[in-house]
Amino acid sequence: MSDRPVPMAELWEWQYDGLCRTTNPDTFFHPEGERGPSRRLRDARAKAICEQCPVIRQCAEHALAVQEPYGVWGGLTEEEREEVYRERSRPRIA
């Protein structure tokens, strides 16, 4: 039966394989007030880690599904996720 509930652990186990688990969280989340070159450089370092991560797709899908407001998730910055949300909300012309 496809409508049977899936064990919750299976929904989250991908996180155990994330490269971010062995990296300082400050790499993925900006301090208050960080702007300009400092922020771009930190985001680039985080995204470089994400590019090598075996669960980048699952991470990005999760962040988009829950509308994660902060940090770099699945190689996407906060601003990039906002752009995805805007794209998804635009009416499609057939």
Phi, psi and omega in degrees: 000128182278346182268008178286144180294145177267139177304135184302323182303324181295333179287337187242351186299335179304331183297333179296337182266359181290134177295338180294340181295338181249016182239145177303127181302335179300340177293328187259344183233125184283146174288158180303133177085358180291131182216173170059218185302324180298317181291317180299319180294316178296315178301319180296320177296317179296315181295327177296323176292315180302321182300333180267355188281135181288348182242027182302319182296312181298321180295314179296317179299318178298310182301319179289322182294321182263003183051056178304120186277342188231148170087176175263123180228128177057032179079008181247130175281172177303316182293321179293322176294321177301321178295319177299316180298317179297316179300317181292332183272348179290137178295141179272135177261123183271000000 
